[in-house]
Amino acid sequence: MVKPDMLSLENADSYSWGCAYYWLGSQALVAVKRRLDTHFPADVDDIVVTAIKQAADAVTTGKCKLSSFEELIAFTSVIADRRAKDHIRRMEANRRAASATETIEGRTDLVSITPSPLELADAQDVARLLVDLATTYLRETPLQLLKDHYLDGRTQEDLANRHGIPLGTVGVTLSRALKTLRKEIEKHPGLMKELKEALR
């Protein structure tokens, strides 16, 4: 599937967005399943759709200006992870409220479902920084291996066959790439905090 260009997406071209959903859906699914698959598996698809819609709305309305499709993928993943965390908080609040004397049913003001402009800008900054770090400090092969392994969930054996690389080399390359990124990410405390939160 062809990756669309950002100008077409900003202009709400339906064919380009059709192509985009192919890529964005898989990335958002990974982010949401990691959070919800154990306790709220029935809600995964709804959160994925919500995250993609919010990312698409931000791009087509001009609330968010991304310079590449890779940034849009990262942006959507950040939003998806945050929507999943919000959903867990909302479900926990509802569970606690069910046993309390005063119910919070219908209180949508407790956890905002729609991201604020500040939250969108923050997600955009995180996405841009992640993409910049990865593309600046990693060569093409390690970057592709990281994406295939951590974003697409491919095994190291699959990567070895797919890229024609010995299995041991795949493991070493992934390890070195992660060390390189970690060293650079630690220079950005805000991003480090965001990643620690995402990996909890």
Short mmCIF file of C-alpha atoms in Angstrom, two decimals:
data_model
loop_
_atom_site.label_atom_id
_atom_site.label_comp_id
_atom_site.label_asym_id
_atom_site.label_seq_id
_atom_site.Cartn_x
_atom_site.Cartn_y
_atom_site.Cartn_z
CA MET A 1 0.00 0.00 0.00
CA VAL A 2 1.38 3.41 -1.02
CA LYS A 3 2.08 5.96 1.71
CA PRO A 4 0.21 9.16 0.85
CA ASP A 5 1.77 12.63 0.87
CA MET A 6 0.79 15.11 3.57
CA LEU A 7 -0.54 17.76 1.17
CA SER A 8 -3.19 15.35 -0.13
CA LEU A 9 -4.14 14.42 3.42
CA GLU A 10 -4.35 18.07 4.51
CA ASN A 11 -6.69 18.66 1.55
CA ALA A 12 -8.87 15.76 2.75
CA ASP A 13 -8.33 13.69 -0.40
CA SER A 14 -10.46 10.57 0.15
CA TYR A 15 -8.17 8.20 -1.78
CA SER A 16 -5.11 9.39 0.18
CA TRP A 17 -6.95 8.95 3.47
CA GLY A 18 -8.02 5.47 2.39
CA CYS A 19 -4.35 4.59 1.94
CA ALA A 20 -3.45 6.34 5.20
CA TYR A 21 -5.94 4.28 7.23
CA TYR A 22 -4.12 1.12 6.17
CA TRP A 23 -0.92 2.36 7.86
CA LEU A 24 -2.45 4.30 10.74
CA GLY A 25 -4.82 1.50 11.71
CA SER A 26 -2.05 -1.03 12.34
CA GLN A 27 0.04 1.42 14.38
CA ALA A 28 -2.90 2.62 16.47
CA LEU A 29 -3.97 -1.00 17.03
CA VAL A 30 -0.55 -1.90 18.45
CA ALA A 31 -0.66 1.08 20.84
CA VAL A 32 -4.21 0.40 22.03
CA LYS A 33 -3.96 -3.40 22.32
CA ARG A 34 -0.93 -3.06 24.56
CA ARG A 35 -3.09 -1.10 27.02
CA LEU A 36 -6.54 -2.64 26.69
CA ASP A 37 -6.20 -6.20 25.41
CA THR A 38 -6.06 -7.74 28.88
CA HIS A 39 -8.95 -5.95 30.62
CA PHE A 40 -11.05 -4.24 27.91
CA PRO A 41 -10.51 -6.18 24.65
CA ALA A 42 -14.02 -5.39 23.39
CA ASP A 43 -13.19 -1.66 23.43
CA VAL A 44 -9.96 -1.84 21.39
CA ASP A 45 -11.50 -1.21 17.96
CA ASP A 46 -13.55 1.77 19.15
CA ILE A 47 -10.49 3.45 20.68
CA VAL A 48 -8.44 2.79 17.52
CA VAL A 49 -11.13 4.39 15.33
CA THR A 50 -11.42 7.36 17.72
CA ALA A 51 -7.65 7.93 17.70
CA ILE A 52 -7.42 7.81 13.90
CA LYS A 53 -10.40 10.15 13.56
CA GLN A 54 -8.84 12.63 15.99
CA ALA A 55 -5.51 12.53 14.14
CA ALA A 56 -7.29 12.96 10.78
CA ASP A 57 -9.38 15.87 12.10
CA ALA A 58 -6.25 17.57 13.45
CA VAL A 59 -4.54 17.29 10.04
CA THR A 60 -7.49 18.26 7.81
CA THR A 61 -8.56 21.22 9.98
CA GLY A 62 -5.01 22.58 10.23
CA LYS A 63 -4.84 22.22 14.03
CA CYS A 64 -1.73 20.12 13.53
CA LYS A 65 0.97 20.68 10.91
CA LEU A 66 3.08 17.57 10.32
CA SER A 67 5.91 17.52 7.82
CA SER A 68 5.86 13.83 6.88
CA PHE A 69 3.66 10.77 6.88
CA GLU A 70 6.06 9.14 9.35
CA GLU A 71 5.24 11.96 11.78
CA LEU A 72 1.52 11.33 11.23
CA ILE A 73 2.01 7.64 12.07
CA ALA A 74 3.87 8.56 15.29
CA PHE A 75 1.29 11.27 16.09
CA THR A 76 -1.57 8.78 15.70
CA SER A 77 0.24 6.26 17.92
CA VAL A 78 0.70 8.87 20.65
CA ILE A 79 -2.99 9.82 20.49
CA ALA A 80 -4.04 6.15 20.49
CA ASP A 81 -1.95 5.43 23.58
CA ARG A 82 -3.42 8.45 25.36
CA ARG A 83 -7.00 7.54 24.39
CA ALA A 84 -6.42 4.02 25.73
CA LYS A 85 -5.12 5.39 29.04
CA ASP A 86 -8.08 7.78 29.25
CA HIS A 87 -10.44 4.86 28.64
CA ILE A 88 -8.88 2.87 31.47
CA ARG A 89 -9.20 5.86 33.82
CA ARG A 90 -12.83 6.37 32.79
CA MET A 91 -13.71 2.71 33.31
CA GLU A 92 -11.97 2.68 36.71
CA ALA A 93 -13.83 5.88 37.73
CA ASN A 94 -17.13 4.29 36.68
CA ARG A 95 -16.31 1.12 38.62
CA ARG A 96 -15.47 3.09 41.77
CA ALA A 97 -18.56 5.27 41.35
CA ALA A 98 -20.83 2.25 41.11
CA SER A 99 -20.04 1.41 44.74
CA ALA A 100 -20.21 5.03 45.95
CA THR A 101 -23.36 6.75 47.16
CA GLU A 102 -23.13 9.50 44.55
CA THR A 103 -22.93 8.14 41.03
CA ILE A 104 -20.86 9.75 38.29
CA GLU A 105 -22.85 8.23 35.44
CA GLY A 106 -23.07 10.64 32.56
CA ARG A 107 -20.27 12.82 33.92
CA THR A 108 -18.23 13.10 30.72
CA ASP A 109 -16.49 16.15 32.18
CA LEU A 110 -14.38 13.93 34.44
CA VAL A 111 -12.17 12.72 31.61
CA SER A 112 -12.13 14.61 28.34
CA ILE A 113 -12.71 12.39 25.31
CA THR A 114 -11.62 15.04 22.82
CA PRO A 115 -7.98 16.16 23.05
CA SER A 116 -7.45 19.84 23.77
CA PRO A 117 -5.36 21.99 21.40
CA LEU A 118 -2.55 21.86 23.97
CA GLU A 119 -2.71 18.07 24.11
CA LEU A 120 -2.66 17.86 20.30
CA ALA A 121 0.34 20.20 20.13
CA ASP A 122 2.14 18.12 22.76
CA ALA A 123 1.39 14.87 20.90
CA GLN A 124 2.63 16.52 17.70
CA ASP A 125 5.90 17.57 19.38
CA VAL A 126 6.46 14.07 20.78
CA ALA A 127 5.78 12.48 17.38
CA ARG A 128 8.08 14.90 15.55
CA LEU A 129 10.90 14.42 18.05
CA LEU A 130 10.64 10.63 17.88
CA VAL A 131 10.76 10.62 14.08
CA ASP A 132 13.61 13.15 13.99
CA LEU A 133 15.68 11.16 16.47
CA ALA A 134 15.12 7.87 14.70
CA THR A 135 15.89 9.18 11.21
CA THR A 136 18.83 11.33 12.34
CA TYR A 137 20.68 8.81 14.46
CA LEU A 138 19.87 5.50 12.77
CA ARG A 139 20.81 4.20 9.35
CA GLU A 140 18.08 2.83 7.11
CA THR A 141 18.43 -0.88 7.98
CA PRO A 142 18.42 -0.53 11.80
CA LEU A 143 15.52 1.92 11.55
CA GLN A 144 13.51 -0.49 9.39
CA LEU A 145 14.29 -3.41 11.72
CA LEU A 146 13.08 -1.37 14.73
CA LYS A 147 9.86 -0.44 12.95
CA ASP A 148 9.21 -4.00 11.77
CA HIS A 149 9.96 -5.52 15.17
CA TYR A 150 8.41 -3.03 17.61
CA LEU A 151 5.65 -1.43 15.58
CA ASP A 152 4.57 -4.31 13.34
CA GLY A 153 5.31 -7.04 15.90
CA ARG A 154 7.47 -9.18 13.58
CA THR A 155 9.75 -11.76 15.20
CA GLN A 156 13.52 -11.61 14.84
CA GLU A 157 13.38 -14.84 12.82
CA ASP A 158 10.89 -13.25 10.44
CA LEU A 159 13.12 -10.16 10.12
CA ALA A 160 16.16 -12.31 9.34
CA ASN A 161 14.28 -14.07 6.51
CA ARG A 162 12.61 -10.90 5.28
CA HIS A 163 15.81 -8.82 5.08
CA GLY A 164 18.27 -11.63 4.28
CA ILE A 165 20.30 -11.00 7.44
CA PRO A 166 21.65 -13.65 9.85
CA LEU A 167 19.47 -14.03 12.95
CA GLY A 168 22.32 -13.04 15.31
CA THR A 169 22.90 -9.85 13.32
CA VAL A 170 19.23 -8.89 13.68
CA GLY A 171 19.44 -9.12 17.48
CA VAL A 172 22.71 -7.17 17.65
CA THR A 173 21.41 -4.50 15.26
CA LEU A 174 18.20 -4.03 17.27
CA SER A 175 20.15 -3.82 20.54
CA ARG A 176 22.61 -1.23 19.16
CA ALA A 177 19.80 0.83 17.61
CA LEU A 178 17.91 0.93 20.91
CA LYS A 179 21.07 1.99 22.79
CA THR A 180 21.68 4.77 20.27
CA LEU A 181 18.12 6.04 20.55
CA ARG A 182 18.09 5.79 24.34
CA LYS A 183 21.27 7.88 24.59
CA GLU A 184 19.73 10.60 22.42
CA ILE A 185 16.29 10.43 24.04
CA GLU A 186 17.82 10.91 27.50
CA LYS A 187 18.93 14.36 26.32
CA HIS A 188 15.23 15.31 26.10
CA PRO A 189 13.69 14.97 29.60
CA GLY A 190 10.15 15.69 28.37
CA LEU A 191 10.31 12.93 25.80
CA MET A 192 11.90 10.53 28.28
CA LYS A 193 8.99 11.17 30.68
CA GLU A 194 6.47 10.59 27.87
CA LEU A 195 8.10 7.31 26.85
CA LYS A 196 8.31 6.03 30.42
CA GLU A 197 4.59 6.81 30.80
CA ALA A 198 3.82 5.05 27.51
CA LEU A 199 5.75 1.94 28.51
CA ARG A 200 4.16 1.56 31.97
#
